[in-house]
CSV table of N, CA and C in Angstrom, one decimal:
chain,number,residue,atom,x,y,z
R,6,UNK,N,0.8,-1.1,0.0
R,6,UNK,CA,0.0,0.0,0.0
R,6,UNK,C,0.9,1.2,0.0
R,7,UNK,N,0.8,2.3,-0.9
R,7,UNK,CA,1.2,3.5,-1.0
R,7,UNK,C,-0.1,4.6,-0.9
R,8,UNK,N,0.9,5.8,-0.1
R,8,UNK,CA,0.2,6.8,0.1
R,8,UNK,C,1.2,8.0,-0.5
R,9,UNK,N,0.8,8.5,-1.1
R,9,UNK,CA,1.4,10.1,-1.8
R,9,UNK,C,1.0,11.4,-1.7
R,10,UNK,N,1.8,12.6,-1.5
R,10,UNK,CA,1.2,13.2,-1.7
R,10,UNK,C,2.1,14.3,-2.4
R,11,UNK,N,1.4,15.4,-3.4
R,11,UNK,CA,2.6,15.9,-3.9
R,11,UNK,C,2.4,17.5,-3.6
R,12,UNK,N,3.6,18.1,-3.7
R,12,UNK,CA,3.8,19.2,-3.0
R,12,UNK,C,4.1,20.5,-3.9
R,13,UNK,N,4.1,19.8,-5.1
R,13,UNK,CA,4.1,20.8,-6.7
R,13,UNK,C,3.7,19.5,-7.6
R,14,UNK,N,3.8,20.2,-8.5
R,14,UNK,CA,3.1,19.3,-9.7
R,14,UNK,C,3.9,18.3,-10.3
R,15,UNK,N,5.2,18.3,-9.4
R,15,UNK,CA,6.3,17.3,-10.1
R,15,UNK,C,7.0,16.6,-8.7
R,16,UNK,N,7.4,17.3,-7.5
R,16,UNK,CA,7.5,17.0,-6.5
R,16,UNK,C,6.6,16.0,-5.5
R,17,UNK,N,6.8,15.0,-5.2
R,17,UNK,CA,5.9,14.1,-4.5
R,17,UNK,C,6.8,13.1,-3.1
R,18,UNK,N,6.0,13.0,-2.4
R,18,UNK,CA,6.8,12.3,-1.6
R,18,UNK,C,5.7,11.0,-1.1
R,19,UNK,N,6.3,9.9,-1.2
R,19,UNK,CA,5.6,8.7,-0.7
R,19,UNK,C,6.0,7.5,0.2
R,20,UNK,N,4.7,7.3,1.4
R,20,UNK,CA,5.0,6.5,2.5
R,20,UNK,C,4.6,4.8,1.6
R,21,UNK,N,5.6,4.1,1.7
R,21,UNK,CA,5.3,2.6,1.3
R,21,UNK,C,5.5,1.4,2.4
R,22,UNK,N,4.3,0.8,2.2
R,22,UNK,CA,4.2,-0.4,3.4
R,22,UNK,C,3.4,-1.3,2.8
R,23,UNK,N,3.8,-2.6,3.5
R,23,UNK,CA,2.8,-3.6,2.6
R,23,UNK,C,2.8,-5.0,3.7
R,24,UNK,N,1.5,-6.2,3.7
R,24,UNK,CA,2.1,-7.4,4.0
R,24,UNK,C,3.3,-7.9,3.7
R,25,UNK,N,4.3,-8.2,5.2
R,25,UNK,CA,5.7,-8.6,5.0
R,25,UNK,C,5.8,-10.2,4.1
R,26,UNK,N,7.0,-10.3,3.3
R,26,UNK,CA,7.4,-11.0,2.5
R,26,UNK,C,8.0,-12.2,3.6
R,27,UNK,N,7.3,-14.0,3.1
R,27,UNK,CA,8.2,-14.6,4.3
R,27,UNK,C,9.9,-15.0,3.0
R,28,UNK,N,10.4,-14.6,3.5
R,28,UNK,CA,11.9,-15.0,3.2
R,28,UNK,C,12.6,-16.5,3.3
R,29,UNK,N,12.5,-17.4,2.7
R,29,UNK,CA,14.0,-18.6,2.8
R,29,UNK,C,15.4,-18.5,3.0
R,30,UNK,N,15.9,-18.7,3.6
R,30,UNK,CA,17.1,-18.3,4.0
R,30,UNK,C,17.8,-19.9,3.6
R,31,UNK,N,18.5,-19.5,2.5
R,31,UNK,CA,19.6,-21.0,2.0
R,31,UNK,C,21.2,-21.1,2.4
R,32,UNK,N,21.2,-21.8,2.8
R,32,UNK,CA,22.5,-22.2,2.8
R,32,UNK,C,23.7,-21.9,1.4
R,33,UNK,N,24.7,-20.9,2.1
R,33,UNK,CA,25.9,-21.1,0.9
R,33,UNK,C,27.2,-21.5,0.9
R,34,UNK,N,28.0,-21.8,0.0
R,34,UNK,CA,29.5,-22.1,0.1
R,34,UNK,C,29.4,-23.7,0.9
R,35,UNK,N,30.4,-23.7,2.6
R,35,UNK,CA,30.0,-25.1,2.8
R,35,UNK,C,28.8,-26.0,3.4
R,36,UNK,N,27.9,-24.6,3.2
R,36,UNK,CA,26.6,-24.8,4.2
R,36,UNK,C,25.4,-25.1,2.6
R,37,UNK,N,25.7,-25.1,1.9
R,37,UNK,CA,25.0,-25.0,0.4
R,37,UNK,C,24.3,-26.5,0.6
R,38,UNK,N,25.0,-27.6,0.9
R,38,UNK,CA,24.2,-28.8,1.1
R,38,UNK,C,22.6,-29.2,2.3
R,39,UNK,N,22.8,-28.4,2.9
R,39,UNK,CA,21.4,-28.1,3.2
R,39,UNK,C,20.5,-27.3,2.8
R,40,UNK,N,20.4,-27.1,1.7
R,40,UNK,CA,19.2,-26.2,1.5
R,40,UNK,C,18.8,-25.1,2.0
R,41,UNK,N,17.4,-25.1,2.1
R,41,UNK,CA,16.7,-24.2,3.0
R,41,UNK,C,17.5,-24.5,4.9
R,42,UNK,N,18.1,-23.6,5.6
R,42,UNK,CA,18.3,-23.5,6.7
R,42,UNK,C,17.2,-22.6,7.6
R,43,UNK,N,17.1,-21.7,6.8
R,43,UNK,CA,15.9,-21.1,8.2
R,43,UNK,C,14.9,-20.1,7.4
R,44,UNK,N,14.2,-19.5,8.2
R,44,UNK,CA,12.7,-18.7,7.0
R,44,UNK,C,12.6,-17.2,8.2
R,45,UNK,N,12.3,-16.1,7.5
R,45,UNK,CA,12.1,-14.9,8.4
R,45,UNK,C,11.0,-13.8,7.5
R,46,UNK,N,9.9,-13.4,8.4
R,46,UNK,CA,9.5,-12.3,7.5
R,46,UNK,C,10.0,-11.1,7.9
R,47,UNK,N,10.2,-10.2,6.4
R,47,UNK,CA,11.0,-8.7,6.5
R,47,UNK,C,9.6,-7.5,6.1
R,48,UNK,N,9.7,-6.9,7.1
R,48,UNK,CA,8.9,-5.4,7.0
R,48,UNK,C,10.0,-4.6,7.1
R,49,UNK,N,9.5,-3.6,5.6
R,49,UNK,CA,10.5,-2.8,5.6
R,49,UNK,C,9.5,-1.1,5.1
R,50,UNK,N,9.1,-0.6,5.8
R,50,UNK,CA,8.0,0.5,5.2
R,50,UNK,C,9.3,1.7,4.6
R,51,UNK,N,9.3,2.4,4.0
R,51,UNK,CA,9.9,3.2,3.0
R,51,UNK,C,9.3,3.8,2.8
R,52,UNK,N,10.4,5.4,2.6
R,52,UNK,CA,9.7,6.7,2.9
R,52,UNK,C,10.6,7.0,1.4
R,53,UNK,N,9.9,7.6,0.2
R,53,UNK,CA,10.7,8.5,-0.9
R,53,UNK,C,10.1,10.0,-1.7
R,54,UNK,N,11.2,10.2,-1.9
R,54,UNK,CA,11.4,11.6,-2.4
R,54,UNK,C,10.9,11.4,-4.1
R,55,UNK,N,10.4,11.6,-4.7
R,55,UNK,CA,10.0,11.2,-7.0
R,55,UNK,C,9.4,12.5,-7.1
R,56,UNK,N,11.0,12.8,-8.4
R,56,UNK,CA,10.1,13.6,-9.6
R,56,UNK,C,9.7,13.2,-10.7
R,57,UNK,N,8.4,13.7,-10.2
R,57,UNK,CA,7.4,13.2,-11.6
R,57,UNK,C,7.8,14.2,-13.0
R,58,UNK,N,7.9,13.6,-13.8
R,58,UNK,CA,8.3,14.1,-15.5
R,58,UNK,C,6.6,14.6,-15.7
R,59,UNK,N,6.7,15.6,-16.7
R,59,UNK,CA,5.7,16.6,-17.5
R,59,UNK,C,4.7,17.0,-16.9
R,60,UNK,N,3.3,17.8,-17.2
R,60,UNK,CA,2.6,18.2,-16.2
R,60,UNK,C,1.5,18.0,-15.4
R,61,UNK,N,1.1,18.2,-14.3
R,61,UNK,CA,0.2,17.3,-13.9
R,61,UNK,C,-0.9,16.9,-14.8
R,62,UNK,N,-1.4,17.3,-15.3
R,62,UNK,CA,-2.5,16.4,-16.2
R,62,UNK,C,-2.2,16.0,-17.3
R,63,UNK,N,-0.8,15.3,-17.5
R,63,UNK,CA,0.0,14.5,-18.4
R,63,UNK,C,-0.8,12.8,-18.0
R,64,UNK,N,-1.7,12.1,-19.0
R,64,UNK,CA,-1.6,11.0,-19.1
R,64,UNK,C,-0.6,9.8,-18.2
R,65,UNK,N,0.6,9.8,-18.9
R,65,UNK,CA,1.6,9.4,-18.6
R,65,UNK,C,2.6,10.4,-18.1
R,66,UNK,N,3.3,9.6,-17.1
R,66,UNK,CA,4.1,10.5,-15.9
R,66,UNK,C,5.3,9.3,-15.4
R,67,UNK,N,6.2,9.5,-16.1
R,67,UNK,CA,7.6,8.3,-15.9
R,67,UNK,C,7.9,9.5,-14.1
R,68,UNK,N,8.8,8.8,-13.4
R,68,UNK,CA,9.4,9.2,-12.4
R,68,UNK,C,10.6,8.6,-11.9
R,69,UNK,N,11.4,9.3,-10.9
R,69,UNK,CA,12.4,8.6,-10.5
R,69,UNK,C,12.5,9.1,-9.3
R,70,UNK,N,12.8,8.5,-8.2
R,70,UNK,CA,12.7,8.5,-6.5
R,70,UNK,C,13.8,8.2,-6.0
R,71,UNK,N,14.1,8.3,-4.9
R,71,UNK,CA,15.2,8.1,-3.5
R,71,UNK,C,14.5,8.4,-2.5
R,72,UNK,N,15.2,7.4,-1.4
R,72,UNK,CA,14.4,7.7,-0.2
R,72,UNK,C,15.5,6.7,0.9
R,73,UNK,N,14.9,6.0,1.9
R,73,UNK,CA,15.1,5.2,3.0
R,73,UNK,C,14.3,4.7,3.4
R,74,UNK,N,14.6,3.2,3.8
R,74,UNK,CA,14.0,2.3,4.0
R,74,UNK,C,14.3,1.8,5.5
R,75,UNK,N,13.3,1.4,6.3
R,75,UNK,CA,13.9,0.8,7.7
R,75,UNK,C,13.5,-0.4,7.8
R,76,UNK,N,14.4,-1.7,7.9
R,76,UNK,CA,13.9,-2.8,7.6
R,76,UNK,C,13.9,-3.6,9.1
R,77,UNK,N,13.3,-4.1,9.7
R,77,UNK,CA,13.2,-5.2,10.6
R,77,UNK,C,12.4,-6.5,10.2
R,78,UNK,N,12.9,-7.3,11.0
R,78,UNK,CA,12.8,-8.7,10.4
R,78,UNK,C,12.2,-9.8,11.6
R,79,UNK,N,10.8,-10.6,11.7
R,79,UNK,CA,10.1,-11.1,13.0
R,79,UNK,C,9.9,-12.6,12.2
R,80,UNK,N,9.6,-13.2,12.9
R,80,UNK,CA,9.3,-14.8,12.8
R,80,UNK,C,10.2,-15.3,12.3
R,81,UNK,N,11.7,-15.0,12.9
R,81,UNK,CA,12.8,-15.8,12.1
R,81,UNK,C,12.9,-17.1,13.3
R,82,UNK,N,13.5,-18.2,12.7
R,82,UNK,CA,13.9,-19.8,12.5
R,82,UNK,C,14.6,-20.3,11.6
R,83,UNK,N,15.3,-21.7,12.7
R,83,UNK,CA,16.3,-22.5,12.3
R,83,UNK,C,14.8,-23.5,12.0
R,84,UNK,N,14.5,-24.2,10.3
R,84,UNK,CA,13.6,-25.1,9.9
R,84,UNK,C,14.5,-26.1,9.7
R,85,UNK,N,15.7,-26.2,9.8
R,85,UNK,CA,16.3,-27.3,9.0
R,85,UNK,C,17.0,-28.0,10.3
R,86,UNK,N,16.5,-29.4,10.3
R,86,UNK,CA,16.8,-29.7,11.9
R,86,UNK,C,18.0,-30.7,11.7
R,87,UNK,N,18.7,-30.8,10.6
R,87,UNK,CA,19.8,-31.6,10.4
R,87,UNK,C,21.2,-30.2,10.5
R,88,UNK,N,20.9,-29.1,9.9
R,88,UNK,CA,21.6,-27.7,9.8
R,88,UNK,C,21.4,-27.5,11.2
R,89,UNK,N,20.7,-27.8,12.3
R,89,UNK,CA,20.7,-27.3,13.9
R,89,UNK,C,21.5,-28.3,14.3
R,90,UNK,N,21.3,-29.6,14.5
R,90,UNK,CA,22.0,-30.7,14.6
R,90,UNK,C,23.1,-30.7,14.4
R,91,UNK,N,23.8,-30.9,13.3
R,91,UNK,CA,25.3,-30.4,12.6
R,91,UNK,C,26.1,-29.7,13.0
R,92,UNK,N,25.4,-28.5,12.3
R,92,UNK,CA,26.0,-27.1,12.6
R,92,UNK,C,26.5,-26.3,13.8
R,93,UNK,N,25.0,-26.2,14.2
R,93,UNK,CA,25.0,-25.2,15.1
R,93,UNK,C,25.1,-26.1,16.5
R,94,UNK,N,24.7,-27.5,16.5
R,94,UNK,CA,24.8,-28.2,18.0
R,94,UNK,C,25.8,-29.2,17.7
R,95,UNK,N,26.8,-28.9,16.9
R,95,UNK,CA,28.2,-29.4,17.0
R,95,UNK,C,28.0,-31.1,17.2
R,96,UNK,N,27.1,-31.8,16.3
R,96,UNK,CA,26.8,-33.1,16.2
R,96,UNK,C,25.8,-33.4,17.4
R,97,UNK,N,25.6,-32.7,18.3
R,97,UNK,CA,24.2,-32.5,19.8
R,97,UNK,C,22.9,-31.8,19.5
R,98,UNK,N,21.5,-32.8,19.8
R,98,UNK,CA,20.6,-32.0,20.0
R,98,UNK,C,20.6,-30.6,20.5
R,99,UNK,N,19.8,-29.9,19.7
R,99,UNK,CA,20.1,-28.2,20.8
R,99,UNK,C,19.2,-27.4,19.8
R,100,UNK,N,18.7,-26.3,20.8
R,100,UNK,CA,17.9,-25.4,20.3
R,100,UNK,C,18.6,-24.2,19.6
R,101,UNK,N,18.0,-23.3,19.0
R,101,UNK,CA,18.3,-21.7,18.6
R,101,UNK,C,17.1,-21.1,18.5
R,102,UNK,N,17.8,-19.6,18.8
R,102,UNK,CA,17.0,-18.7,18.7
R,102,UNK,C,17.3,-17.7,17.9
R,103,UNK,N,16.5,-17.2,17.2
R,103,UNK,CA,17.3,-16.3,16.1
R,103,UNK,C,17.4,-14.7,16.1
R,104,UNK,N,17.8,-14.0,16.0
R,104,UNK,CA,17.5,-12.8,15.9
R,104,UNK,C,18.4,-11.7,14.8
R,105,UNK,N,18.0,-10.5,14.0
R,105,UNK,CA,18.4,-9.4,13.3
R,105,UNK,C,18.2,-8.4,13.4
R,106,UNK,N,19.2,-7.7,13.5
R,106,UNK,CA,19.4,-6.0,13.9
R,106,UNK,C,18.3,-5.7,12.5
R,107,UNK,N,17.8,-4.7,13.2
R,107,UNK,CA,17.3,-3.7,12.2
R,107,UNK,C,18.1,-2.8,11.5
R,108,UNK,N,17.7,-1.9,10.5
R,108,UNK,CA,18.8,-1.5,9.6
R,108,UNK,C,18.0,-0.3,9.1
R,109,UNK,N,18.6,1.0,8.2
R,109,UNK,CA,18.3,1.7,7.7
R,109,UNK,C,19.2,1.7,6.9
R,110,UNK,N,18.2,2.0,5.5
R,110,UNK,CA,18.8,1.4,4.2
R,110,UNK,C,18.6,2.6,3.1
R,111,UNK,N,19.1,2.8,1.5
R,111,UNK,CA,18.8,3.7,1.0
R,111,UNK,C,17.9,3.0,-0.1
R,112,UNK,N,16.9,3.7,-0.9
R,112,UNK,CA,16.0,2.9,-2.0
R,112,UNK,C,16.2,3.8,-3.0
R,113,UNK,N,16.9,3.4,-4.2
R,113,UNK,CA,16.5,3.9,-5.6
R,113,UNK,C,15.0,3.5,-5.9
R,114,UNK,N,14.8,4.4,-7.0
R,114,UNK,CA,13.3,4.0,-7.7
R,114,UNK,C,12.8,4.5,-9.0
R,115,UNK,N,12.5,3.5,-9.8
R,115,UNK,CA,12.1,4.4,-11.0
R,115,UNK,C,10.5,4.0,-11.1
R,116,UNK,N,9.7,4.8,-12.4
R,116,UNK,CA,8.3,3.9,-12.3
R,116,UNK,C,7.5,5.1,-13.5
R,117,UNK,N,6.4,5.0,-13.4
R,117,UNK,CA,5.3,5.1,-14.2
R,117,UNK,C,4.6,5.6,-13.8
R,118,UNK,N,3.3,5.9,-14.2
R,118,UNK,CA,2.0,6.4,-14.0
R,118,UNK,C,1.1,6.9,-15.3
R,119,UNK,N,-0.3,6.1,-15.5
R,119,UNK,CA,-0.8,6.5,-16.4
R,119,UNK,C,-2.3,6.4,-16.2
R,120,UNK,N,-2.4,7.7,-16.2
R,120,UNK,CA,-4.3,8.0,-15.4
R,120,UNK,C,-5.4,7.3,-16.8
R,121,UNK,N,-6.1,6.6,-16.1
R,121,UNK,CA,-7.0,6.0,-16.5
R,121,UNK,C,-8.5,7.1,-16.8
R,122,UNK,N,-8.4,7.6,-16.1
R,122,UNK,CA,-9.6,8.2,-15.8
R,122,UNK,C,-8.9,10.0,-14.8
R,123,UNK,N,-10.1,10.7,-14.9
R,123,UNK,CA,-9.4,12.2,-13.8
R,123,UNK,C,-8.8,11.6,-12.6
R,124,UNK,N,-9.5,10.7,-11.9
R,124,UNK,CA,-9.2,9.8,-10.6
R,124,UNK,C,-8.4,8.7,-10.4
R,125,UNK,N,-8.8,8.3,-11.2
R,125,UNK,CA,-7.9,6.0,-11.3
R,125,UNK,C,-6.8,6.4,-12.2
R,126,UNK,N,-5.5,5.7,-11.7
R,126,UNK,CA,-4.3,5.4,-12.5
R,126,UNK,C,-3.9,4.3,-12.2
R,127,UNK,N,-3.2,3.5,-12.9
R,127,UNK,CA,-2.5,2.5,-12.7
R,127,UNK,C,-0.8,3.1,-12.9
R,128,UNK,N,0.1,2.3,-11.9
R,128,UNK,CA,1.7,2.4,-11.9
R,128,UNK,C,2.2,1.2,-11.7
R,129,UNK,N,3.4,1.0,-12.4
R,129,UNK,CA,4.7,0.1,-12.1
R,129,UNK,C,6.0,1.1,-11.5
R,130,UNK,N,6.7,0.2,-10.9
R,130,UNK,CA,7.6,0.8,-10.5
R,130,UNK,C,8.7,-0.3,-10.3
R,131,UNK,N,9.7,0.0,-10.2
R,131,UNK,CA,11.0,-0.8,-10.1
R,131,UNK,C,11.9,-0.4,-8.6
R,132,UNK,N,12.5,-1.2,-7.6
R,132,UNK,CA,13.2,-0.1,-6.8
R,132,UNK,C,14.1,-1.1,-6.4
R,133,UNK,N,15.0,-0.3,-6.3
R,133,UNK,CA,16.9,-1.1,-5.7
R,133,UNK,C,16.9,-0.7,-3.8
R,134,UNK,N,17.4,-2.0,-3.5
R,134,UNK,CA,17.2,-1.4,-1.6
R,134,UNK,C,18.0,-2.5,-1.5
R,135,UNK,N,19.6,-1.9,-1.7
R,135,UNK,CA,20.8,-2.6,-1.1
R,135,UNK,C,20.5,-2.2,0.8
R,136,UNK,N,20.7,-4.1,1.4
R,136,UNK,CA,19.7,-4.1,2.6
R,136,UNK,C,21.0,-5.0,3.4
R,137,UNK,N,21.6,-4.7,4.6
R,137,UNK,CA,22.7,-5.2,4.9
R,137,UNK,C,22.0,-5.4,6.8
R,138,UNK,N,22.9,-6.2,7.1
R,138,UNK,CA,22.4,-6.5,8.9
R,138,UNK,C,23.4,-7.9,9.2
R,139,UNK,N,23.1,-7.6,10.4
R,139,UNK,CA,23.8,-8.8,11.5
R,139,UNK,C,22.7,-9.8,11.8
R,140,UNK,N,22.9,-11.2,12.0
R,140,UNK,CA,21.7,-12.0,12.5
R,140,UNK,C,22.9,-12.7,13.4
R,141,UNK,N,22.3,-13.2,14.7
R,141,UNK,CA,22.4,-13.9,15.8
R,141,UNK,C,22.3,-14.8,16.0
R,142,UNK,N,22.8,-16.0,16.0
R,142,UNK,CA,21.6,-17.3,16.3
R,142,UNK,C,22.2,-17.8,17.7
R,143,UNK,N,21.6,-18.3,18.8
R,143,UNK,CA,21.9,-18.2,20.1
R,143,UNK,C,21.2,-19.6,20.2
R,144,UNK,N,22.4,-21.1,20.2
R,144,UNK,CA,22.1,-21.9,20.7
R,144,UNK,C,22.5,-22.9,21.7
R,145,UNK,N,21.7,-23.5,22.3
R,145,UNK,CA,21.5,-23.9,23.8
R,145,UNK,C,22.1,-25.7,24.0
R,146,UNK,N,23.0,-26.2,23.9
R,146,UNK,CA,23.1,-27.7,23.8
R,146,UNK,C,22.2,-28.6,24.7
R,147,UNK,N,21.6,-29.2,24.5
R,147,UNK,CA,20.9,-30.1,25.6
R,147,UNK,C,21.6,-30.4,26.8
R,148,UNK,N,23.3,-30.0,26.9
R,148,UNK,CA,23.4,-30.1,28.9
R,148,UNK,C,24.0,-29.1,29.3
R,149,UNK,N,23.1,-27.8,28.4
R,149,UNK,CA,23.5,-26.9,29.1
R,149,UNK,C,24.3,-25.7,28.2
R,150,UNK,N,25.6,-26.3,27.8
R,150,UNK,CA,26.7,-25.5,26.9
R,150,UNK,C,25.4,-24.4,25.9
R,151,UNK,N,26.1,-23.3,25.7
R,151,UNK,CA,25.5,-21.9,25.5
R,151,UNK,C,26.7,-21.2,24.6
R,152,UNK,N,26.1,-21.2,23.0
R,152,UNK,CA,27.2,-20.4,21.9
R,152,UNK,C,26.3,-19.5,21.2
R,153,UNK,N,26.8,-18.2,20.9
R,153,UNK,CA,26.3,-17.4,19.9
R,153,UNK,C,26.8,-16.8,18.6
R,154,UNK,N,26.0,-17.4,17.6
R,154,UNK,CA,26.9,-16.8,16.5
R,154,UNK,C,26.4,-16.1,15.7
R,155,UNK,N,26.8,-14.9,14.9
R,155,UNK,CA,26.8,-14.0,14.2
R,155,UNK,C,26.5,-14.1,12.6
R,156,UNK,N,26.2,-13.8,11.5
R,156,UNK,CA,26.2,-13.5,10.3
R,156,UNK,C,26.1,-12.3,10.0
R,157,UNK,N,26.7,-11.6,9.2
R,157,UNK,CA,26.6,-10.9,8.4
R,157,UNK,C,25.4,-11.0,7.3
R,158,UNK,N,24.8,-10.0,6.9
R,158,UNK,CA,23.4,-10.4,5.8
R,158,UNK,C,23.9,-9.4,4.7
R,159,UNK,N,24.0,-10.0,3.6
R,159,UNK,CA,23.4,-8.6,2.2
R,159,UNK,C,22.2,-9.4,1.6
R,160,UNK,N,21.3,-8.6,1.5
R,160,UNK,CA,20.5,-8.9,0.8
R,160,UNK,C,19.9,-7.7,-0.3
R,161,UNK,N,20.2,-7.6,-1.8
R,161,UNK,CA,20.1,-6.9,-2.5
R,161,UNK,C,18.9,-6.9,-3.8
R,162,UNK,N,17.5,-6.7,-2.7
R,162,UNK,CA,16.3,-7.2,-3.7
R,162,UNK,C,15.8,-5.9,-4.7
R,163,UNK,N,15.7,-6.1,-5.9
R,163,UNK,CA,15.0,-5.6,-6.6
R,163,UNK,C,13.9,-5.5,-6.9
R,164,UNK,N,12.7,-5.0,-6.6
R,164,UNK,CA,11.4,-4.9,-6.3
R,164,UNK,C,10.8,-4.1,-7.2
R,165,UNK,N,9.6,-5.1,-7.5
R,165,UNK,CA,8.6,-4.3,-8.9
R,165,UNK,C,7.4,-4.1,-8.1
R,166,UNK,N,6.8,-3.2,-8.0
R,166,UNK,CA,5.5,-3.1,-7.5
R,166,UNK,C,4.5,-2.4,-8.7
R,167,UNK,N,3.2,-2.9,-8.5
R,167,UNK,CA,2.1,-2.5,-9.7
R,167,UNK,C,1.1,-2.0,-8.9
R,168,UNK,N,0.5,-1.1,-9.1
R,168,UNK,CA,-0.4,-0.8,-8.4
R,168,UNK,C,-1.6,0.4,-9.1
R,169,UNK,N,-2.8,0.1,-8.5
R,169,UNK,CA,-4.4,0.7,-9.2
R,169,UNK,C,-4.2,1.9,-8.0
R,170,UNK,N,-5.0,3.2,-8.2
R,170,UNK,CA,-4.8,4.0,-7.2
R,170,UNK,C,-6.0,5.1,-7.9
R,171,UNK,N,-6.3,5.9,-6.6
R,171,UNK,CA,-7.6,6.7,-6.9
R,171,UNK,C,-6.6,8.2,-6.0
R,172,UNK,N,-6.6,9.3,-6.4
R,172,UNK,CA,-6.6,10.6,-6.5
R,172,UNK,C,-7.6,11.6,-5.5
R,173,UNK,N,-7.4,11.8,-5.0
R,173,UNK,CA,-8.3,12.2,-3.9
R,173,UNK,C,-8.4,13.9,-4.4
């Protein structure tokens, strides 16, 4: 869901939020043989800056945006109970718990707009949100023994959004 509002006829700024994406988290290099290792969903609402090209009652309206994105990340897990086993409980039953710093990120954006009607438009948009953080995993051996380990994350998604919209 986006909300816009514009502050000249080319100037606009827009709040973006949506149901969070659940994420797969795969295994790479010598962890690549397990697959899927753990799953997380990412809420990331995004605030941008777009200038709209030609004038407001231009049909078509290409744009291009910057902004920031603040990303946190909730329902993360270890699913892969051979990768907990192994891995992380050093050949021992054992639990984890996962956790990810939150982060503040920058968003490119390019996109469209083409009014249907005075009110209804439809847009596509394209946006880059190079997305970096730390994850935690804090696990517990069955007698007791207590390790925590760290990753580093890049995650560098490119994101298309489409969307119908009404003009207030």
């Amino acid at each position: 869901m986006a909300f816009t509002h514009f502050f000249t006829d080319n100037v606009a700024v827009e709040l973006v939020g949506g149901i969070p994406p659940r994420h797969k988290i795969e295994g790479t290099d010598s962890f690549a043989r397990y697959g899927q290792i753990g799953s997380a969903k990412q809420w990331s609402p995004t605030v941008l800056a777009k200038w709209f090209f030609g004038g407001a009652d231009s049909k078509f309206r290409p744009y291009v945006g910057a902004g920031l994105n603040y990303t946190w990340f909730t329902d993360e897990k270890i699913t892969n109970s051979t990768f907990q086993t192994q891995v992380l409980g050093g050949g021992f039953p054992s639990t984890s718990t996962v956790s990810t710093d939150s982060s503040l990120n920058p968003v490119l954006s390019v996109g469209a707009t083409y009014a249907i009607t005075k009110d209804w438009f439809v847009g596509l948009s394209v946006s880059y949100l190079p997305l970096k953080t730390t994850a935690k995993i804090d696990t517990t051996l069955a007698n007791g023994q207590h390790s925590v380990t760290e990753a580093k994350i890049t995650i560098n998604p490119i994101v298309t959004f489409l969307s119908v919209g009404y003009r207030f």
